[in-house]
Coordinates of C-alpha atoms and ligand atoms in Angstrom, one line a residue:
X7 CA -6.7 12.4 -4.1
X8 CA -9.3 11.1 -1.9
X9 CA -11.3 9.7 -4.9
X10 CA -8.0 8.0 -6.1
X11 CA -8.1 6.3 -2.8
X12 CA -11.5 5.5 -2.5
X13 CA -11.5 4.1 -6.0
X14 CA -8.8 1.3 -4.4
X15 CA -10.5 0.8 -0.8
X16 CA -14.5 1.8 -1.7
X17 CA -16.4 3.9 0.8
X18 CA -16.0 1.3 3.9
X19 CA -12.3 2.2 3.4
X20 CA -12.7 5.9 4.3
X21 CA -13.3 7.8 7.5
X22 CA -14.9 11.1 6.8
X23 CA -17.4 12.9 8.8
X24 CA -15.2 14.8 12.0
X25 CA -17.5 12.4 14.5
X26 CA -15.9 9.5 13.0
X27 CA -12.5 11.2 12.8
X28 CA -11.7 12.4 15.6
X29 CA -10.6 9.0 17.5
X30 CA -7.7 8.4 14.8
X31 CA -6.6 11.8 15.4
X32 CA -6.3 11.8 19.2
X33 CA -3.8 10.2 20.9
X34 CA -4.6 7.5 24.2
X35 CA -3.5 9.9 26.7
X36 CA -5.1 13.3 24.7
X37 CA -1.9 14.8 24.4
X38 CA -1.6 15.3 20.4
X39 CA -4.3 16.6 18.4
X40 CA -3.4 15.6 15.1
X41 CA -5.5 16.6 11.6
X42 CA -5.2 14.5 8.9
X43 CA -5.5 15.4 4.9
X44 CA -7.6 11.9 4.9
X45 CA -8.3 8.6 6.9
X46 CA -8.1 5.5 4.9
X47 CA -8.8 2.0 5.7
X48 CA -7.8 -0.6 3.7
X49 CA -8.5 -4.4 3.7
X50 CA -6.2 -6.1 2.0
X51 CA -2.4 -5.9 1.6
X52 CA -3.1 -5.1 -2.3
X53 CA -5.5 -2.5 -1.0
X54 CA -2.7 -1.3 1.2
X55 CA -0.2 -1.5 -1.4
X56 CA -1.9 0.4 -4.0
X57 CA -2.9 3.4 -1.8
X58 CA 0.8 3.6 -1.1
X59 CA 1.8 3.8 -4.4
X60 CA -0.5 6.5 -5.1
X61 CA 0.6 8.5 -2.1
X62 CA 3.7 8.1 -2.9
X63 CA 4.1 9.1 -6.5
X64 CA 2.6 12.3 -5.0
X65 CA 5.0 12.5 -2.0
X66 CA 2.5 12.9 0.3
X67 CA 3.1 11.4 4.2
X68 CA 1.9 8.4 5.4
X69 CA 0.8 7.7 9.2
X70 CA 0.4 4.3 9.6
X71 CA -2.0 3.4 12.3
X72 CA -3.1 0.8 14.6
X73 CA -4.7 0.3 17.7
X74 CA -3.5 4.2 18.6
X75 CA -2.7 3.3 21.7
X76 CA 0.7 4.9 21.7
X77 CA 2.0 6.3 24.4
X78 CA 4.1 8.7 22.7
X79 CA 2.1 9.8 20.1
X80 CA 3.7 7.4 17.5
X81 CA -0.1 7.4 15.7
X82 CA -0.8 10.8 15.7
X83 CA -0.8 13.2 12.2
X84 CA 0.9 16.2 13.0
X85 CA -1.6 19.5 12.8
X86 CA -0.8 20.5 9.1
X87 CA -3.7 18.4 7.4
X88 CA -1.7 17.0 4.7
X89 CA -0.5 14.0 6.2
X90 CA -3.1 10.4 5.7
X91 CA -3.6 8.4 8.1
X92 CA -3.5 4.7 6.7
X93 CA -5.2 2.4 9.6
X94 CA -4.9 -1.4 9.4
X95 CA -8.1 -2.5 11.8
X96 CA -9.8 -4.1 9.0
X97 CA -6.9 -6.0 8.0
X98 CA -7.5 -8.5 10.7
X99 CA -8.0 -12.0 9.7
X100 CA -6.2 -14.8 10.9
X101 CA -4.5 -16.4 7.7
X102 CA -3.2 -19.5 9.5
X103 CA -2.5 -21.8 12.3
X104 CA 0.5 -24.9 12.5
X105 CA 0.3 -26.3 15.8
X106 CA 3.3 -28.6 14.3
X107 CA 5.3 -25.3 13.2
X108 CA 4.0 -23.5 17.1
X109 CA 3.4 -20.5 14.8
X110 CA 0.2 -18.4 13.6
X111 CA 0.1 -16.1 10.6
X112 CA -1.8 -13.1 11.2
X113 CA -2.9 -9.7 9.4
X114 CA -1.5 -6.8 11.0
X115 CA -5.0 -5.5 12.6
X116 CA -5.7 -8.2 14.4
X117 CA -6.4 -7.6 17.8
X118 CA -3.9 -8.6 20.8
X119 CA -6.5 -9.9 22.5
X120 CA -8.1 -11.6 19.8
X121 CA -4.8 -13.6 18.9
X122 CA -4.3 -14.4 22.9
X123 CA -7.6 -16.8 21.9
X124 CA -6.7 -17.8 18.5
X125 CA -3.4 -19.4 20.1
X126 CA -5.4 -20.5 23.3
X127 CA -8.1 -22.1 21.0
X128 CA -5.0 -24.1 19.3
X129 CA -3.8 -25.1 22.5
X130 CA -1.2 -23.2 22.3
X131 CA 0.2 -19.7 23.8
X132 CA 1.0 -16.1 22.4
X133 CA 2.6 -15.0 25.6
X134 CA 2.8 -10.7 24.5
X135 CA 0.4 -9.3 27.2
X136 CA -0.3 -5.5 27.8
X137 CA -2.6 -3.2 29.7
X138 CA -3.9 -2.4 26.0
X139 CA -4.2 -5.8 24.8
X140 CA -7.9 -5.1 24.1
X141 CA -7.6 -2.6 21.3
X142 CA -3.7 -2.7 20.3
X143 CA -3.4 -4.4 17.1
X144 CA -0.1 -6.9 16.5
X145 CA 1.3 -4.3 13.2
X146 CA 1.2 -1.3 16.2
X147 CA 3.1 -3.7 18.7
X148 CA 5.5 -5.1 15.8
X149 CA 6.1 -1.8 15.0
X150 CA 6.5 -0.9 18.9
X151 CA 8.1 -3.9 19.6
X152 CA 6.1 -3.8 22.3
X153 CA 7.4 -5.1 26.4
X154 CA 4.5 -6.2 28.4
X155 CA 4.4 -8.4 31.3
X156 CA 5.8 -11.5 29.7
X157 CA 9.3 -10.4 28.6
X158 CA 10.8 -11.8 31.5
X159 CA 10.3 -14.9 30.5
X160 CA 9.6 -14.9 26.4
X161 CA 11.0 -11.8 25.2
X162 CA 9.6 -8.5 23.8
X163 CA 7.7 -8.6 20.5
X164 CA 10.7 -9.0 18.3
X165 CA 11.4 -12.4 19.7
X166 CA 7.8 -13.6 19.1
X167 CA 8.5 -12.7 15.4
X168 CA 9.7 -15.3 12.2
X169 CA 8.2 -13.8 9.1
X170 CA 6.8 -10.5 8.1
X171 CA 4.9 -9.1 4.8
X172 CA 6.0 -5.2 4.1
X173 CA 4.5 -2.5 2.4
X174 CA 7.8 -0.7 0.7
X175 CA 7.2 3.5 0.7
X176 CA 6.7 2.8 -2.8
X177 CA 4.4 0.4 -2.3
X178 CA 6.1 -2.7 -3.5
X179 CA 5.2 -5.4 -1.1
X180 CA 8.4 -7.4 0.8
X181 CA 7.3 -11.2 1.1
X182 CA 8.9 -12.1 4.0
X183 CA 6.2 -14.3 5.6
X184 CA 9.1 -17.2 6.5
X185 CA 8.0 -19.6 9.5
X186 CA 11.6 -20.7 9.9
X187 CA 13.5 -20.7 12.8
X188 CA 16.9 -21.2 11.5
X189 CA 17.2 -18.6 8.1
X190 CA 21.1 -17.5 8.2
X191 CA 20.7 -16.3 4.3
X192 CA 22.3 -12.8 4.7
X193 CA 20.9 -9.5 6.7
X194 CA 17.8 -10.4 8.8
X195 CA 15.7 -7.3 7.3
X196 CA 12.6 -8.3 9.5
X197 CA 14.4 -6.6 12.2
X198 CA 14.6 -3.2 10.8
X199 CA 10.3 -2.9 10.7
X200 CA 10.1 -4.4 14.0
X201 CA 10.7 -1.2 16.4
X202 CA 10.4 1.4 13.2
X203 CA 7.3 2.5 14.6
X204 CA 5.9 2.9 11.0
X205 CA 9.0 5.1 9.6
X206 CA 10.5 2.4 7.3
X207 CA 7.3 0.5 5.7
X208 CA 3.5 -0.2 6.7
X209 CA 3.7 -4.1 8.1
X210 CA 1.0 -6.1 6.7
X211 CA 1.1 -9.3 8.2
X212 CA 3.4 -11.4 10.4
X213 CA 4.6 -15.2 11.3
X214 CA 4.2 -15.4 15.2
X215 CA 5.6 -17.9 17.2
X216 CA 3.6 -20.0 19.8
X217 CA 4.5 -21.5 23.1
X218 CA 2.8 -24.7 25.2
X219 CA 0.0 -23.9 27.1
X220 CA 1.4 -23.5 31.1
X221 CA -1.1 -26.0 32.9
X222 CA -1.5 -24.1 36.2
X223 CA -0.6 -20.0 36.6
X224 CA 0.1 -19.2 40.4
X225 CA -0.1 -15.5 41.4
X226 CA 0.5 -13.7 44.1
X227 CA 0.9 -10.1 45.4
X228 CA 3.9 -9.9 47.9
X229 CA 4.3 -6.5 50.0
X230 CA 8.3 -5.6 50.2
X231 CA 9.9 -2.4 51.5
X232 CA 11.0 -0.9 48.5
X233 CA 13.0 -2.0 44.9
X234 CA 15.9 -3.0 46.6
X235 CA 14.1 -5.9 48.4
X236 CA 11.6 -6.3 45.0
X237 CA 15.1 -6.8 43.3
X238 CA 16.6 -9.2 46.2
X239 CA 13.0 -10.9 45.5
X240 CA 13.7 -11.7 42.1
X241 CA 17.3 -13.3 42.6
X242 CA 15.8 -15.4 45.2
X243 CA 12.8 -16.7 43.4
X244 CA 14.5 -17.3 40.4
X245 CA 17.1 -19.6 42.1
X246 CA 14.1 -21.7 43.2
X247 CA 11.6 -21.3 40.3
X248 CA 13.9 -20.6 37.2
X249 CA 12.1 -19.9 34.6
X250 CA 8.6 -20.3 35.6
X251 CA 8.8 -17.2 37.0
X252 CA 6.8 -15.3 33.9
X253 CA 5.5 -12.0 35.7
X254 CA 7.4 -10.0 38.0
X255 CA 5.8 -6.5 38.1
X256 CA 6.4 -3.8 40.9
X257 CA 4.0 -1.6 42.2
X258 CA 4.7 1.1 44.8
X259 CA 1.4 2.0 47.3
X260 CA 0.8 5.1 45.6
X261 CA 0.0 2.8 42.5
X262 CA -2.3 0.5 44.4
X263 CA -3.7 4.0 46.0
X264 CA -4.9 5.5 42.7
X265 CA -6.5 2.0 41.1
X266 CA -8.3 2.0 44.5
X267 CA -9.6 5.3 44.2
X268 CA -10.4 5.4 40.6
X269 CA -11.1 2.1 39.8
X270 CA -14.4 0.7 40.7
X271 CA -14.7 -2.7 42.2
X272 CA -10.4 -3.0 43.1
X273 CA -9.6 -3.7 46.4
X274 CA -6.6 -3.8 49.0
X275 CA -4.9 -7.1 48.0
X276 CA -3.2 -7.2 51.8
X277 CA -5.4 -6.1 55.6
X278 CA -2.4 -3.8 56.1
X279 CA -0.6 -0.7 54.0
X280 CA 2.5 -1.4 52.6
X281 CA 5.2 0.6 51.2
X282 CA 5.3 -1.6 47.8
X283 CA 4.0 -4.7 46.2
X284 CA 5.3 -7.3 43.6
X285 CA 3.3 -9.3 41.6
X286 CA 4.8 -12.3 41.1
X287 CA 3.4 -15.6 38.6
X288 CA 4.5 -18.7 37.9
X289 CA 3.4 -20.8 35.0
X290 CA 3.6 -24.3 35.0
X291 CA 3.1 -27.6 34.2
X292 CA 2.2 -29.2 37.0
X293 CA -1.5 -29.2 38.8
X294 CA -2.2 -25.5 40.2
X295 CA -2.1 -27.2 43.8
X296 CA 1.6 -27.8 42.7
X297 CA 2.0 -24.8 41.6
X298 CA 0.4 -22.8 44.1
X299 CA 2.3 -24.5 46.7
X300 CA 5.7 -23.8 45.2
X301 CA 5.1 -20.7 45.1
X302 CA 3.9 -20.2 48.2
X303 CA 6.6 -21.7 49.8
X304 CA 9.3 -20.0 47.4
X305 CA 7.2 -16.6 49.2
X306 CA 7.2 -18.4 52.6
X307 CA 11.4 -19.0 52.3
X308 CA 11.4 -14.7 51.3
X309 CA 9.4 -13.9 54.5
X310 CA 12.0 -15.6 56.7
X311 CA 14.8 -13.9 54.8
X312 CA 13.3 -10.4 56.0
X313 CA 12.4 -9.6 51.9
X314 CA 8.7 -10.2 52.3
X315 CA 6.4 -8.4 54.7
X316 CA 3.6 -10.6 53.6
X317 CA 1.8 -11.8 50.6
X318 CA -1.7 -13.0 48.8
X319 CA -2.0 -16.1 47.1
X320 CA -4.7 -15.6 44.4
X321 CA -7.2 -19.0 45.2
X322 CA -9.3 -18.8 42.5
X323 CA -9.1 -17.5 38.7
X324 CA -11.5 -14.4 40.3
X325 CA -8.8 -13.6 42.8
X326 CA -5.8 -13.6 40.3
X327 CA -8.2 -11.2 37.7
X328 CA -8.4 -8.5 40.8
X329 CA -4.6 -9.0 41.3
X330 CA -3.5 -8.5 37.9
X331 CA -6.4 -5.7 37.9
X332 CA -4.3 -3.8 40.6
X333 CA -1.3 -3.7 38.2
X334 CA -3.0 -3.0 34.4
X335 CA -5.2 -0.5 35.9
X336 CA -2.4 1.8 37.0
X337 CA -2.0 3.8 33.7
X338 CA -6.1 4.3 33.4
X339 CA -5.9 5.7 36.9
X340 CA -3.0 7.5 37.1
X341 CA -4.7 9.2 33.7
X342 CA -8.0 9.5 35.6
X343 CA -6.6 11.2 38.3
X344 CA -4.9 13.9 36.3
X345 CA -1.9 15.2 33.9
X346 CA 1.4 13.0 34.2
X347 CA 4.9 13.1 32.7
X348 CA 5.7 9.4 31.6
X349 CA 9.3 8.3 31.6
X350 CA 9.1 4.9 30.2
X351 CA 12.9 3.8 31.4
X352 CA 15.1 0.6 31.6
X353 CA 18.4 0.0 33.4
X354 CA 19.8 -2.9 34.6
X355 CA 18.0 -5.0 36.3
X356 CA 20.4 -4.7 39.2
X357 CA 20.6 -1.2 39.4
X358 CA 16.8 -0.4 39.4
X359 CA 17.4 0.6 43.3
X360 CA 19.6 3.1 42.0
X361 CA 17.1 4.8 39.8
X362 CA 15.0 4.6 42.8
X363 CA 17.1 6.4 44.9
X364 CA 19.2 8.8 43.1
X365 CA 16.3 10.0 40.5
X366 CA 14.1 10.8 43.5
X367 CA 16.3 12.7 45.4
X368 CA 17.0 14.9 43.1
X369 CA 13.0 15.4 41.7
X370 CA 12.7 16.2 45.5
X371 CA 15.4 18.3 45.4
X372 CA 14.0 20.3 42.3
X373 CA 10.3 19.1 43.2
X374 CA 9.3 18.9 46.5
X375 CA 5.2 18.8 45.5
X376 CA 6.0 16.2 42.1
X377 CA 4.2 13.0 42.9
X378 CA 6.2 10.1 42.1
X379 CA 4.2 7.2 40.3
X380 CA 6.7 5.0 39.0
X381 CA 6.2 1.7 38.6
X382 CA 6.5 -1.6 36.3
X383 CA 8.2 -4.3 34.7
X384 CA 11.1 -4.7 37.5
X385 CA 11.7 -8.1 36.1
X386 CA 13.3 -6.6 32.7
X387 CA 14.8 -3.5 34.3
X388 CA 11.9 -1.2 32.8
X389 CA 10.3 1.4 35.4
X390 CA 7.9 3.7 34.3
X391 CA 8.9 6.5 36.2
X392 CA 5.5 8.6 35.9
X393 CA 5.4 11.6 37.9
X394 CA 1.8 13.2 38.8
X395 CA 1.3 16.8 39.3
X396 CA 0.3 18.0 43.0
X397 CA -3.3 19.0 43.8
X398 CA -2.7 22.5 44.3
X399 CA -0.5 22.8 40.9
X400 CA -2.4 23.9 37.5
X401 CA -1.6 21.9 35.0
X402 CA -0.4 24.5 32.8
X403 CA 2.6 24.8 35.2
X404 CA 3.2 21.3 35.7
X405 CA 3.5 20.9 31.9
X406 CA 6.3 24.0 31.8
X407 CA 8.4 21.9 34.0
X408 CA 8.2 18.9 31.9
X409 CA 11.6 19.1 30.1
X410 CA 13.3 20.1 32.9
X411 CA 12.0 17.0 35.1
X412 CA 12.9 14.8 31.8
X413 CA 16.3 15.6 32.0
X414 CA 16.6 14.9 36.2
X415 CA 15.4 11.7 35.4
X416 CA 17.0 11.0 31.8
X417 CA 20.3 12.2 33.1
X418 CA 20.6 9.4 36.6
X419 CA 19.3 6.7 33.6
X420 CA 21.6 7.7 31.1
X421 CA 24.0 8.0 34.3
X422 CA 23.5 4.2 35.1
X423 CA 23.4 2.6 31.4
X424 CA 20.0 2.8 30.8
X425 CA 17.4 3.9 28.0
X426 CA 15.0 6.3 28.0
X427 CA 12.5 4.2 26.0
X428 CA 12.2 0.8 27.3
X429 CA 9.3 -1.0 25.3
X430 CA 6.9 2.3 24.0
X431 CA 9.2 3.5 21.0
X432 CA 10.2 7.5 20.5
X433 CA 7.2 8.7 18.8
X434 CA 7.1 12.2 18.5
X435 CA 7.6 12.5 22.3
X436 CA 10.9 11.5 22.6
X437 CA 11.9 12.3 19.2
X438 CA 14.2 15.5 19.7
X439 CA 15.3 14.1 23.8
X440 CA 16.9 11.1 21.9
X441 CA 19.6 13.2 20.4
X442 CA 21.1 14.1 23.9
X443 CA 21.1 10.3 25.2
X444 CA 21.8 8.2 22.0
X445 CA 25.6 7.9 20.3
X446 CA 25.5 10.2 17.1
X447 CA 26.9 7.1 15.1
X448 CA 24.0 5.2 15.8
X449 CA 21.6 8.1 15.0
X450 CA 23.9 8.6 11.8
X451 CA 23.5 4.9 10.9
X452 CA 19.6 4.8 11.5
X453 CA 19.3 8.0 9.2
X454 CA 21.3 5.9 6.5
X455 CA 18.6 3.1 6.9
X456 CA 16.0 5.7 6.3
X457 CA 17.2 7.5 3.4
X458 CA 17.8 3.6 1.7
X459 CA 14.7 2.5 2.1
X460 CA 12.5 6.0 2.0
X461 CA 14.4 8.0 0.2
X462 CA 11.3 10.5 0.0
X463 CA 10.9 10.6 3.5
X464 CA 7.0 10.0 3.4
X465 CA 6.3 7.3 6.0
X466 CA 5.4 8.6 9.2
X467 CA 7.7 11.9 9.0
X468 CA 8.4 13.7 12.3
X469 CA 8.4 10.4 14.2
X470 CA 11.6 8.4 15.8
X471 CA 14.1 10.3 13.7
Ligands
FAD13 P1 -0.5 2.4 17.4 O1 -0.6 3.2 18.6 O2 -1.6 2.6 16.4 O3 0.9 2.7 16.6 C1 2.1 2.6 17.3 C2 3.2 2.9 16.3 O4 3.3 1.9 15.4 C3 3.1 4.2 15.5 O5 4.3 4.7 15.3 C4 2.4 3.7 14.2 O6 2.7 4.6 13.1 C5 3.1 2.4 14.0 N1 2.3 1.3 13.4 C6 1.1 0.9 13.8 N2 0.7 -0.1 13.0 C7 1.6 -0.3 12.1 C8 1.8 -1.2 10.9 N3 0.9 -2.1 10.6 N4 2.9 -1.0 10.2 C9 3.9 -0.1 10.5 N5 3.7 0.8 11.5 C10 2.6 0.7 12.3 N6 3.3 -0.9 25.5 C11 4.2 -1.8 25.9 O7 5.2 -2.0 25.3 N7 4.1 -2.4 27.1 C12 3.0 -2.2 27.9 O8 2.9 -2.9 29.0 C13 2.0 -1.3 27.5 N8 0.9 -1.1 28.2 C14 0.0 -0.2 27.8 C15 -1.2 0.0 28.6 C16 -2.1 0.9 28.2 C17 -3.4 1.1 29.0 C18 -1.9 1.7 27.0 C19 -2.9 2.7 26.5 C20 -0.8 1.5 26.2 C21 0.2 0.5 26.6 N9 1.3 0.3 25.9 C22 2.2 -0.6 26.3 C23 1.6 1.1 24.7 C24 0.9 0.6 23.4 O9 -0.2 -0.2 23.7 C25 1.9 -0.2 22.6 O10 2.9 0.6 22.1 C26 1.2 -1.0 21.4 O11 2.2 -1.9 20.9 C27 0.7 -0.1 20.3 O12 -0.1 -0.8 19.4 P2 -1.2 -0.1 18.6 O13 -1.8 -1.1 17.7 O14 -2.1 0.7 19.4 O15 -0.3 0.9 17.7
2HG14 C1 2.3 -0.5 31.5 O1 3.3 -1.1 31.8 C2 2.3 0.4 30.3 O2 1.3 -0.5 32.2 C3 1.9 1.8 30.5 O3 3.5 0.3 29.6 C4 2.8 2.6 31.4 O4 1.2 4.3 31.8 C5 2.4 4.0 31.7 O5 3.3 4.8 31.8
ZN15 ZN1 4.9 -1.1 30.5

């Protein structure tokens, strides 16, 4: 098989000696060690196509692969060795740019990063932003439909989409690379790859949408009590800033705490502790003085109203990097200091408090050592409610209570109409926990899906479903 393959993608387009290997076969956080039968690379979509043909016809699995930054081990082969890994990084040219159309056309390995400057170089915007925006690649956040820190005011990846070019599991390839905005000609089938984490097809390349440049950003970290004020804050700056408001992330101390300690060269944002931080941004049109100043005096109105204990104005592009560093850093550090157990939840936005309250009482209940880390996009109702493992705990231990800490916190967001995967997909993580929280129908429906359009069940098997 693997000269098949390399016959299609030559030797550039395999992975083979175990140094190379192992980084496609780890996941980000080190959780699943994966072996796969092979690692192959292709470059084109033809390449890509043809190597899934000849998988197919021999039923063997497919793990499509990105960035691997998944945090639920979406990426990962399973340990059985028969499974390839098919790993779109060197699919990553930029096909085209309309500045007219406010749209880009992209291969699916292009970097996150990289397509933040293609846009920026346009004059434009491609507003998805994520701590992993330097390695994730735009087919592993289609796939994710990745959140971010800009959903608030754009939407997650699915609303950034228009167009998309599929690999089939047969390996036919879907031309769907539309830049239309208004297509009402029957099911909208981009929507079933967007979110599949890699189970229905192997995206290729996509149509992206593209925003006006803001003029000014104004950022600023404001110090609150707790959610219930971070909420309060929200409803209060959205009244005076509308949409503007782009960024409204929550951070508890304990957050700021560990990207202090493990992060070199982060510092306090405030002279005093506080219980909890927002950071808040504003992107607009106006001059940044403008913009500074409405923000500061949309912060200044918050302080009177008792929902701000005190807040930093970024004054330079320097001081805003270190703010936003406070925030991205929080899952290296939290990783640097030790084992976690991620819950990556939403609810609405109103009853974050709520998750707040009622899922730590009972962790404390249960838990009295559990250090709670959660933190996040408070904005679009999604907290990731992280919990560390105390010093003295081994981690062995820690890990033996994972389920049963899952379901404390899974059973208050399932209580208050939430999900219990916000923005980073089901993976194998969450794969089984998803039968006890989603409506059978719905589970019965997305099987359906499946069985249409893989009827061998060869793409990414053991994932989502
Ligand atoms: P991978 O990890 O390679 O793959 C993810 C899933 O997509 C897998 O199921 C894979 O099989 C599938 N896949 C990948 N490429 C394709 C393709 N071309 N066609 C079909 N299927 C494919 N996520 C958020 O949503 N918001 C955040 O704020 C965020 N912050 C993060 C911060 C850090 C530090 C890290 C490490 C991760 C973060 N993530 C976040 C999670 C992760 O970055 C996202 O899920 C991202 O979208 C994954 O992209 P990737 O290219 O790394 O995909
Ligand atoms: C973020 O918002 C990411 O920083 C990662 O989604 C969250 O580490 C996590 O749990
Ligand atoms: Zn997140």
């Amino acid at each position: 098989m693997k000269e098949e393959l390399r016959a299609i993608v030559g030797d550039r387009g395999l992975v083979e000696t175990a140094h190379e290997r192992e980084p496609y076969e780890v996941d980000w956080r080190g959780q699943y060690h994966g072996k796969a039968a092979i690692i192959v690379r292709p470059a084109t979509t033809d390449e890509v196509s043809r190597v899934v043909q000849v998988l197919s016809e021999a039923r063997i699995a497919i793990v499509p692969q990105g960035g691997n930054t998944s945090m639920c081990g979406g990426a990962t082969p399973d340990g059985s060795g028969t499974q390839v890994i098919v790993n779109l990084s060197r699919m990553n040219k930029v096909r085209a740019v309309d500045p007219n159309n406010n749209t880009m056309t992209v291969e699916a390995g292009c970097v996150l990063a990289e397509l933040q400057r293609v846009a920026n170089d346009a004059g434009r915007l491609f507003p998805l932003s994520l701590g992993a925006e330097g390695s994730c690649e735009i087919g592993g956040n289609l796939s994710t439909n990745a959140g971010g820190t800009g959903v608030l005011r754009y939407g997650n990846t699915r609303e950034l989409v228009l167009g998309l070019e599929v690999v089939l599991p047969d390996g036919r390839v879907w031309e769907g690379l539309r830049g239309l905005r208004k297509d009402n000609t029957g099911y909208d089938l981009k929507h079933l790859f967007v979110g599949a984490e890699g189970t229905l097809g192997i995206i290729t390349a996509a149509v992206l949408k593209l925003f006006p440049k803001p003029r000014a950003m104004a950022t600023a970290m404001a110090a609150v009590d707790g959610p219930a004020q971070a909420v309060a804050l929200l409803g209060k700056l959205r009244e005076t800033c509308g949409d503007r408001i782009t960024a409204f992330e929550f951070l508890p101390r304990i957050c700021v705490d560990l990207v202090l300690t493990h992060i070199r060269g982060s510092r306090d944002p405030l002279p005093a502790r506080h219980p909890a931080y927002v950071l808040v941004e504003l992107s607009d049109n106006a001059e940044i003085a403008v913009a500074n100043a409405t923000l500061e005096e949309a912060l200044g109105g918050a302080v009177e109203a008792g929902l701000v204990r005190d807040a930093a104005l970024a004054a330079s592009e320097a001081q805003r990097l270190a703010l936003w560093g406070l925030r991205e850093n929080i899952s290296e550090a939290q990783k640097l200091d030790g084992v976690s157990i991620k819950h990556d939840v939403s609810v609405p936005v109103s009853r974050v408090p709520e998750l707040y309250e009622r899922a730590g009482k009972a962790l404390a209940e249960k838990y009295p050592d559990i250090r709670i880390v959660a933190f996040g996009h408070v904005g679009d109702g999604n907290i990731h409610y992280n919990c560390s493992k105390s010093e003295r705990q081994a981690a062995e231990d820690f890990f033996r209570q994972g389920a049963d800490v899952n379901h404390i916190v899974y059973d208050v967001v399932h209580a208050l109409g939430g999900s219990i995967s916000a923005e980073h997909g089901l993976g194998q993580l969450k794969r089984d926990e998803i039968k006890r929280y989603k409506d059978p129908l719905e589970l019965e429906l997305m099987r359906n899906i499946k069985k249409t359009l893989d009827p061998h069940g060869i793409m990414n098997p053991g994932k989502v479903l």
